[in-house]
mmCIF file of C-alpha atoms in Angstrom:
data_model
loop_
_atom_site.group_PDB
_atom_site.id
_atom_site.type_symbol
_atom_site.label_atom_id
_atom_site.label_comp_id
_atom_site.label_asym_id
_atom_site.label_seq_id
_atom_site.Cartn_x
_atom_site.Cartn_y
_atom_site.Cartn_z
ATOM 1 C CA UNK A 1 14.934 16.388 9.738
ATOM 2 C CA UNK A 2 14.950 12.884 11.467
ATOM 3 C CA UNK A 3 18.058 10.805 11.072
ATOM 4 C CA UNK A 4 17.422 7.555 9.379
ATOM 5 C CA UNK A 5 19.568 5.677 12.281
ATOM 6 C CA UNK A 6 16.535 6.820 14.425
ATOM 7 C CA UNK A 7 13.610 6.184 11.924
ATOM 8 C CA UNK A 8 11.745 3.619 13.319
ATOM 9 C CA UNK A 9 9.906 2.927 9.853
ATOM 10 C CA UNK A 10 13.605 1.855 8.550
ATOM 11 C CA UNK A 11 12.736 -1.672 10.405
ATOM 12 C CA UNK A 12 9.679 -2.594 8.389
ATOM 13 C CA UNK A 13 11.863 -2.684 5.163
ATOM 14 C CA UNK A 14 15.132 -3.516 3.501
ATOM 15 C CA UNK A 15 16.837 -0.544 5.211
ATOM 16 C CA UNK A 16 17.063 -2.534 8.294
ATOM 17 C CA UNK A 17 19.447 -4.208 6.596
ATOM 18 C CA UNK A 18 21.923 -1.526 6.580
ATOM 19 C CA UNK A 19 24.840 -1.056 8.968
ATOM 20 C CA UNK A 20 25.467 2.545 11.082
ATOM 21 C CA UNK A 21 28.056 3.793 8.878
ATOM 22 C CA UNK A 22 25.546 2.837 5.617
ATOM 23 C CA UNK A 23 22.582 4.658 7.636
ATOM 24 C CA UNK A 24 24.544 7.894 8.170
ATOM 25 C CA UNK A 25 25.281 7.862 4.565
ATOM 26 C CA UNK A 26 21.261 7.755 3.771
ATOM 27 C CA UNK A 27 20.853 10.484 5.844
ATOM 28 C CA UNK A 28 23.044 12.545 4.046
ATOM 29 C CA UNK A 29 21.697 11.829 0.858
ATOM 30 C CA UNK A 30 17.727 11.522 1.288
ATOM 31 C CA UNK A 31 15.462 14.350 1.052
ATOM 32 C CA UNK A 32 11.986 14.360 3.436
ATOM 33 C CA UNK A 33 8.700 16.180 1.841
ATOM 34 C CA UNK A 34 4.911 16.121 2.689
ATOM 35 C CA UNK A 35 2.379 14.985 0.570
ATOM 36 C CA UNK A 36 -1.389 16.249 0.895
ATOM 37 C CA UNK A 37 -4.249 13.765 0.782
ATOM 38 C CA UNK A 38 -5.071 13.287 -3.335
ATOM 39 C CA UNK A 39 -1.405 14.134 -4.304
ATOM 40 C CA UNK A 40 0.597 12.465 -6.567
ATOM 41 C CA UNK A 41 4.029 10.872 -5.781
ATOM 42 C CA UNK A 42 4.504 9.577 -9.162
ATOM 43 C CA UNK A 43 2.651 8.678 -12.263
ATOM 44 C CA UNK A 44 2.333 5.617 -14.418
ATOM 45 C CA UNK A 45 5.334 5.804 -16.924
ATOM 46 C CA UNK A 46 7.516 8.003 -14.782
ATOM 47 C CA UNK A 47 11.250 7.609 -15.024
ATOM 48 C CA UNK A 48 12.161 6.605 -11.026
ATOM 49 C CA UNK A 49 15.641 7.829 -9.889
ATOM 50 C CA UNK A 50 15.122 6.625 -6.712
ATOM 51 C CA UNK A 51 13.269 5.396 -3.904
ATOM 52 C CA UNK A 52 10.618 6.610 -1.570
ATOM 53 C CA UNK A 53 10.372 5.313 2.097
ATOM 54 C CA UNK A 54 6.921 5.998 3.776
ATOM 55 C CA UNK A 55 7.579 7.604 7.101
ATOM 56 C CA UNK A 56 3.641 8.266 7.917
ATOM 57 C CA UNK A 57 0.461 7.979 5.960
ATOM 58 C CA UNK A 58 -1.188 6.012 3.108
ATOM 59 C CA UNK A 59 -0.780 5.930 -0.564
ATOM 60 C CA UNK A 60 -2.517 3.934 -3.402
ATOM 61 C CA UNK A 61 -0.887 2.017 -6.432
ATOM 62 C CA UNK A 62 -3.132 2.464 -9.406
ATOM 63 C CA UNK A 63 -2.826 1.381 -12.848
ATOM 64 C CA UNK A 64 -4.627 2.760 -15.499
ATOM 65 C CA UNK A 65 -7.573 0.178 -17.096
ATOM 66 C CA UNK A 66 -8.699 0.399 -21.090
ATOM 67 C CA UNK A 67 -11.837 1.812 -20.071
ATOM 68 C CA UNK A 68 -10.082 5.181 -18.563
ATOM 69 C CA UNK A 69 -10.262 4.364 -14.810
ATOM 70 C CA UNK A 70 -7.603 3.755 -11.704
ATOM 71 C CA UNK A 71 -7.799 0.135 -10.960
ATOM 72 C CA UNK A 72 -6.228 -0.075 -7.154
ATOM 73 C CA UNK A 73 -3.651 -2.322 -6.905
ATOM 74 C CA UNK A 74 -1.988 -1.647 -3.976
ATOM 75 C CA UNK A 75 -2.693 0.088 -0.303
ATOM 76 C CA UNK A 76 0.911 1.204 1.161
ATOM 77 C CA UNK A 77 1.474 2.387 3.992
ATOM 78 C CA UNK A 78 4.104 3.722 6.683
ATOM 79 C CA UNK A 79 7.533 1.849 6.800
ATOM 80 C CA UNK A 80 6.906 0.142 3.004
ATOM 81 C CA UNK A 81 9.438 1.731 0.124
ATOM 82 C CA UNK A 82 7.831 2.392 -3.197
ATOM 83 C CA UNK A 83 9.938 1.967 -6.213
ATOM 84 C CA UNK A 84 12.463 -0.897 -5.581
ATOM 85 C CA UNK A 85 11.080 -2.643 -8.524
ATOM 86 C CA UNK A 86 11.272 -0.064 -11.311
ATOM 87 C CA UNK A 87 15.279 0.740 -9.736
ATOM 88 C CA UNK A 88 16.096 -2.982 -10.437
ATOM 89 C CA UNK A 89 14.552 -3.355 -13.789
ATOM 90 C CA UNK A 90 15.539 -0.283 -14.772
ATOM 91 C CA UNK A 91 12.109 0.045 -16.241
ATOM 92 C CA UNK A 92 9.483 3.193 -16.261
ATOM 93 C CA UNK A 93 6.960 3.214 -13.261
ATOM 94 C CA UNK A 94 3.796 0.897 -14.462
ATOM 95 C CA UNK A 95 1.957 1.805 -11.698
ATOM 96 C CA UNK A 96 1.017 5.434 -10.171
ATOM 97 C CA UNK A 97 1.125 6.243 -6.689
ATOM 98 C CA UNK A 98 -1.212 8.954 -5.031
ATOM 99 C CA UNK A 99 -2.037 9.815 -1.052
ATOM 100 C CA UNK A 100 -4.842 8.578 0.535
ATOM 101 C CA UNK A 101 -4.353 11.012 3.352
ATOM 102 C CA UNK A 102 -1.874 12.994 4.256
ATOM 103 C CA UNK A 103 1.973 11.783 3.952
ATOM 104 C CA UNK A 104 5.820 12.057 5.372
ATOM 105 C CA UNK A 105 7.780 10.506 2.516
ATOM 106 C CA UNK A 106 11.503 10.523 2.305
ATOM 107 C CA UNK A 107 13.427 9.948 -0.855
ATOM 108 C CA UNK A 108 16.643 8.402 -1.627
ATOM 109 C CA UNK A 109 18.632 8.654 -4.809
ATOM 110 C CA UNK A 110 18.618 5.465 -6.981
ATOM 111 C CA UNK A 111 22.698 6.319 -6.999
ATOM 112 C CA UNK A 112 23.110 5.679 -3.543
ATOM 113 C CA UNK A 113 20.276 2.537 -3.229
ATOM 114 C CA UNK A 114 22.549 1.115 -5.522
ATOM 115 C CA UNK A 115 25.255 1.550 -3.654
ATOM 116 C CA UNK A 116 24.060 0.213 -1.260
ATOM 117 C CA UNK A 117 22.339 -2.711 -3.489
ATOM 118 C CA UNK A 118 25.850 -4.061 -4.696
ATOM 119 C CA UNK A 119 28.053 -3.347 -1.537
ATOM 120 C CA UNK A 120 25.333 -4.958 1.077
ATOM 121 C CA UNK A 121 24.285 -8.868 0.033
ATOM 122 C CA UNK A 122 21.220 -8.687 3.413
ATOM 123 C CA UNK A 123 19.863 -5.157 1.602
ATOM 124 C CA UNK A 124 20.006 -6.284 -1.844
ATOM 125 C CA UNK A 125 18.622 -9.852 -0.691
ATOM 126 C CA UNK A 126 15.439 -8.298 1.284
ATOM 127 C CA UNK A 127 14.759 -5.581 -1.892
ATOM 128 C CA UNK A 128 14.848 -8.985 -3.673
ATOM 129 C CA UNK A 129 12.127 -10.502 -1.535
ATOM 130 C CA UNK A 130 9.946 -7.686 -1.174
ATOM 131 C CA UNK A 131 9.865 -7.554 -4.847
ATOM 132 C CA UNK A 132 9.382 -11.096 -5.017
ATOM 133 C CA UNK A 133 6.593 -10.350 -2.090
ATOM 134 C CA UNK A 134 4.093 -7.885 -4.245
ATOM 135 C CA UNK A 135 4.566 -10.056 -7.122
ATOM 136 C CA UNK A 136 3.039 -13.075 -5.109
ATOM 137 C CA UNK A 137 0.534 -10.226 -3.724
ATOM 138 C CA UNK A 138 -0.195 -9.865 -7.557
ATOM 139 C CA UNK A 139 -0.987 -13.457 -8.416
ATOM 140 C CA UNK A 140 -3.607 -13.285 -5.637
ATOM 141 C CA UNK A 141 -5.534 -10.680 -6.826
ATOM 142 C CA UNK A 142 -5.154 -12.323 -10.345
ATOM 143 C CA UNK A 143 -6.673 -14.968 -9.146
ATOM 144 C CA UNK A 144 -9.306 -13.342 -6.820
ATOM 145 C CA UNK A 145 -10.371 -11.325 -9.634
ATOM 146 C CA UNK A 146 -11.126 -14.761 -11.878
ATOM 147 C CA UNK A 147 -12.476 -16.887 -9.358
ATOM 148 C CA UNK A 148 -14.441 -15.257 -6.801
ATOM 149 C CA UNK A 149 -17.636 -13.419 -7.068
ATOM 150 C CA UNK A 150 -17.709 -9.558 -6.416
ATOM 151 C CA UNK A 151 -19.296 -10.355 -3.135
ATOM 152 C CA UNK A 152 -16.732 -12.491 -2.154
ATOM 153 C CA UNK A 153 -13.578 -10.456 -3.126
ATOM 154 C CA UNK A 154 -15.848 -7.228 -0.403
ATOM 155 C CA UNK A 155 -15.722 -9.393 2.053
ATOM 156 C CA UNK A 156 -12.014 -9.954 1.588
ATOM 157 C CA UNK A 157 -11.236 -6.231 1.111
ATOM 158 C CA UNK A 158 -12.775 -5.173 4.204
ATOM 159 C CA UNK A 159 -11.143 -7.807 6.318
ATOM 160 C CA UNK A 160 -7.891 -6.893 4.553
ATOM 161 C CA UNK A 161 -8.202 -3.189 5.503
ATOM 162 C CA UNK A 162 -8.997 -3.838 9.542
ATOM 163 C CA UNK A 163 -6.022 -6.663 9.220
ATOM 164 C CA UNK A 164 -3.723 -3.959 7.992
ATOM 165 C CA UNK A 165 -4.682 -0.661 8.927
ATOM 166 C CA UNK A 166 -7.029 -1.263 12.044
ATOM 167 C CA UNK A 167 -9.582 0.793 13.952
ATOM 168 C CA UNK A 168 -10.432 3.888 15.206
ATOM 169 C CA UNK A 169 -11.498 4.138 18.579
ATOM 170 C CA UNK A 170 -15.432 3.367 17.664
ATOM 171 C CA UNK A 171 -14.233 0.500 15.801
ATOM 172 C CA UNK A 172 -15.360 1.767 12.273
ATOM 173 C CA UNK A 173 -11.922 1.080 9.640
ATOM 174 C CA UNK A 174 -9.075 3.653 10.773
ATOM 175 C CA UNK A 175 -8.631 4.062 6.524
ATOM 176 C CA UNK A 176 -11.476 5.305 5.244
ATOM 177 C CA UNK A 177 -12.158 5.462 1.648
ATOM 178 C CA UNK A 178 -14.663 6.396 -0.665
ATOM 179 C CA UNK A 179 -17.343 3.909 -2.357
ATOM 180 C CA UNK A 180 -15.270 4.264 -5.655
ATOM 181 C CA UNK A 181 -12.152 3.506 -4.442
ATOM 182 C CA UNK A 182 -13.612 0.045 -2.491
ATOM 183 C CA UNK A 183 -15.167 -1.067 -5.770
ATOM 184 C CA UNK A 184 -11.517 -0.036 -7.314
ATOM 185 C CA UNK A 185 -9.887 -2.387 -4.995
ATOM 186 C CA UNK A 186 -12.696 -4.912 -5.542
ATOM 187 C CA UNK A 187 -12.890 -4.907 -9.182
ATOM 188 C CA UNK A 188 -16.536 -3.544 -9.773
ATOM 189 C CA UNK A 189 -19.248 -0.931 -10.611
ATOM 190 C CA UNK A 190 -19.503 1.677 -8.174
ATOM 191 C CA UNK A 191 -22.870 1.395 -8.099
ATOM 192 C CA UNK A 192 -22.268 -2.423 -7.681
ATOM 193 C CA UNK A 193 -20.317 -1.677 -4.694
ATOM 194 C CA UNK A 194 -22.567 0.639 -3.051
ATOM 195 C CA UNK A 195 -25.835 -1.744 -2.994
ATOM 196 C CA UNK A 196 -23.628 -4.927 -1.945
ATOM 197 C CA UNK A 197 -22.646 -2.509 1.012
ATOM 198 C CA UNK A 198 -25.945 -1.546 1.869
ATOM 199 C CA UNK A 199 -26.658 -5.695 1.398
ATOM 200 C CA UNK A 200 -23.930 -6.345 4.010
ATOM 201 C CA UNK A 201 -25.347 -3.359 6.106
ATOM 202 C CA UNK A 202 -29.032 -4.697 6.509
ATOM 203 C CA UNK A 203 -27.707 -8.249 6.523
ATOM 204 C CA UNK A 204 -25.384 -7.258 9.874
ATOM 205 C CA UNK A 205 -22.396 -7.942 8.271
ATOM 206 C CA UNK A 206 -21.197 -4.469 8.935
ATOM 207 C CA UNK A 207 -22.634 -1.223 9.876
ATOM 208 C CA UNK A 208 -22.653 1.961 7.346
ATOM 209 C CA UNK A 209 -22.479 5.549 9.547
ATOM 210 C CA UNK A 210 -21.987 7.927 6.945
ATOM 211 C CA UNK A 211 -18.281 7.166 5.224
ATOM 212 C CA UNK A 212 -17.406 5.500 8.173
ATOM 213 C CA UNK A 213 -17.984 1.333 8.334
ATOM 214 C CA UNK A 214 -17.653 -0.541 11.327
ATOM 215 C CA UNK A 215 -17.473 -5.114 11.130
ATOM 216 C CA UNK A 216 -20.073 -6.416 12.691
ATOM 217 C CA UNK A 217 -19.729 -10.304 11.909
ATOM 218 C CA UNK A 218 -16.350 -10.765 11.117
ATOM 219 C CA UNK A 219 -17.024 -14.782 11.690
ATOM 220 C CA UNK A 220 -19.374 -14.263 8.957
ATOM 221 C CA UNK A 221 -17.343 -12.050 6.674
ATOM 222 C CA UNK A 222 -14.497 -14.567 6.456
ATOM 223 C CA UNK A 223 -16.976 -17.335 6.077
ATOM 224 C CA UNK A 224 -17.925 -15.598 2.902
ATOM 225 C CA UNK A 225 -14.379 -14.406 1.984
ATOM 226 C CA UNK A 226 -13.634 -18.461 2.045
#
């Protein structure tokens, strides 16, 4: 098991924020698991004693719509924590969280984030701002959803997921995921989602080999995602 005071993922969130002494104590106290591509972390309405820290791998945020399906929310990925929100409202998870692929996740009990929250002003400040962060990230894609077409809001998502993720060595997107989970993210039909792909495809947009898509015009994609 990794010591947190070596983690390099602690950087990319409000554990940087913690001192030597306050690191040793996190190692002490977390516990590190694997999570296999399609398993849950936690579910929408879950009771969330702690928080998770994302050592390696990719997770979605899903909330459940009226109609019955996971509407994507959120891509996470390595370094982000899950659950700061629900700790400080002291509310049940409204959101479930499930691997994209496969996962190192460590957990740390909310007793000691706490802890940590009220002894260290810099932690509990940048747990503030993160929080503040996916709230902001939640107005946009409030807003996406009302004002641009589905077309539009593609274009975004795939620039969004070379932006954040990037590429594999043939330049297709290093994440790849499946037609239903883009038209998730996008706020569509499957179907819907499939023949705007196959539009971008023959329009040379992007290029469709099997699962795997590679940008072709990005110029042209963000002209569109305008």
């Amino acid at each position: 098991m990794s010591k947190c005071e070596q983690c390099i993922v602690r950087e990319f969130s409000a554990l940087k924020a913690l001192n030597k002494d306050e690191l040793l104590k996190l190692s002490d106290c977390k516990t590190s698991f694997s999570v296999k591509k399609g398993e849950v972390i936690f579910e929408e309405g879950d009771s969330l004693d702690g928080i998770f820290c994302i050592k390696d791998g990719v997770c979605k945020l899903t909330k459940l719509s009226s109609n019955g399906k996971d509407q994507i929310v959120k891509l996470v990925t390595k370094g982000e924590l899950l659950g700061q929100r629900y700790l400080i409202s002291e509310e049940p998870a409204n959101l479930g969280a499930v691997a994209l692929e496969d996962m190192q996740v460590c957990f740390v009990p909310k007793s000691q984030v706490m802890e940590f929250f009220n002894a260290n002003n810099k932690f509990s400040l940048s747990m503030m701002k993160n929080v503040c962060h996916d709230l902001k990230e939640a107005d946009n894609i409030l807003v996406n959803l009302a004002q641009k077409s589905v077309k539009e809001r593609l274009a975004i998502a795939l620039l969004y997921l070379e932006d954040t993720f990037g590429l594999n060595n043939d330049d297709s997107l290093k994440i790849q995921l499946s037609r239903e989970e883009i038209s998730s993210i996008i706020g569509t039909a499957t179907e819907s989602c499939i023949r705007l792909l196959s539009e971008f495809n023959k329009s040379g947009l992007i290029e469709l080999t099997g699962k795997k898509i590679i940008l072709k015009d990005k110029k042209g994609l963000r002209k569109l995602a305008e």
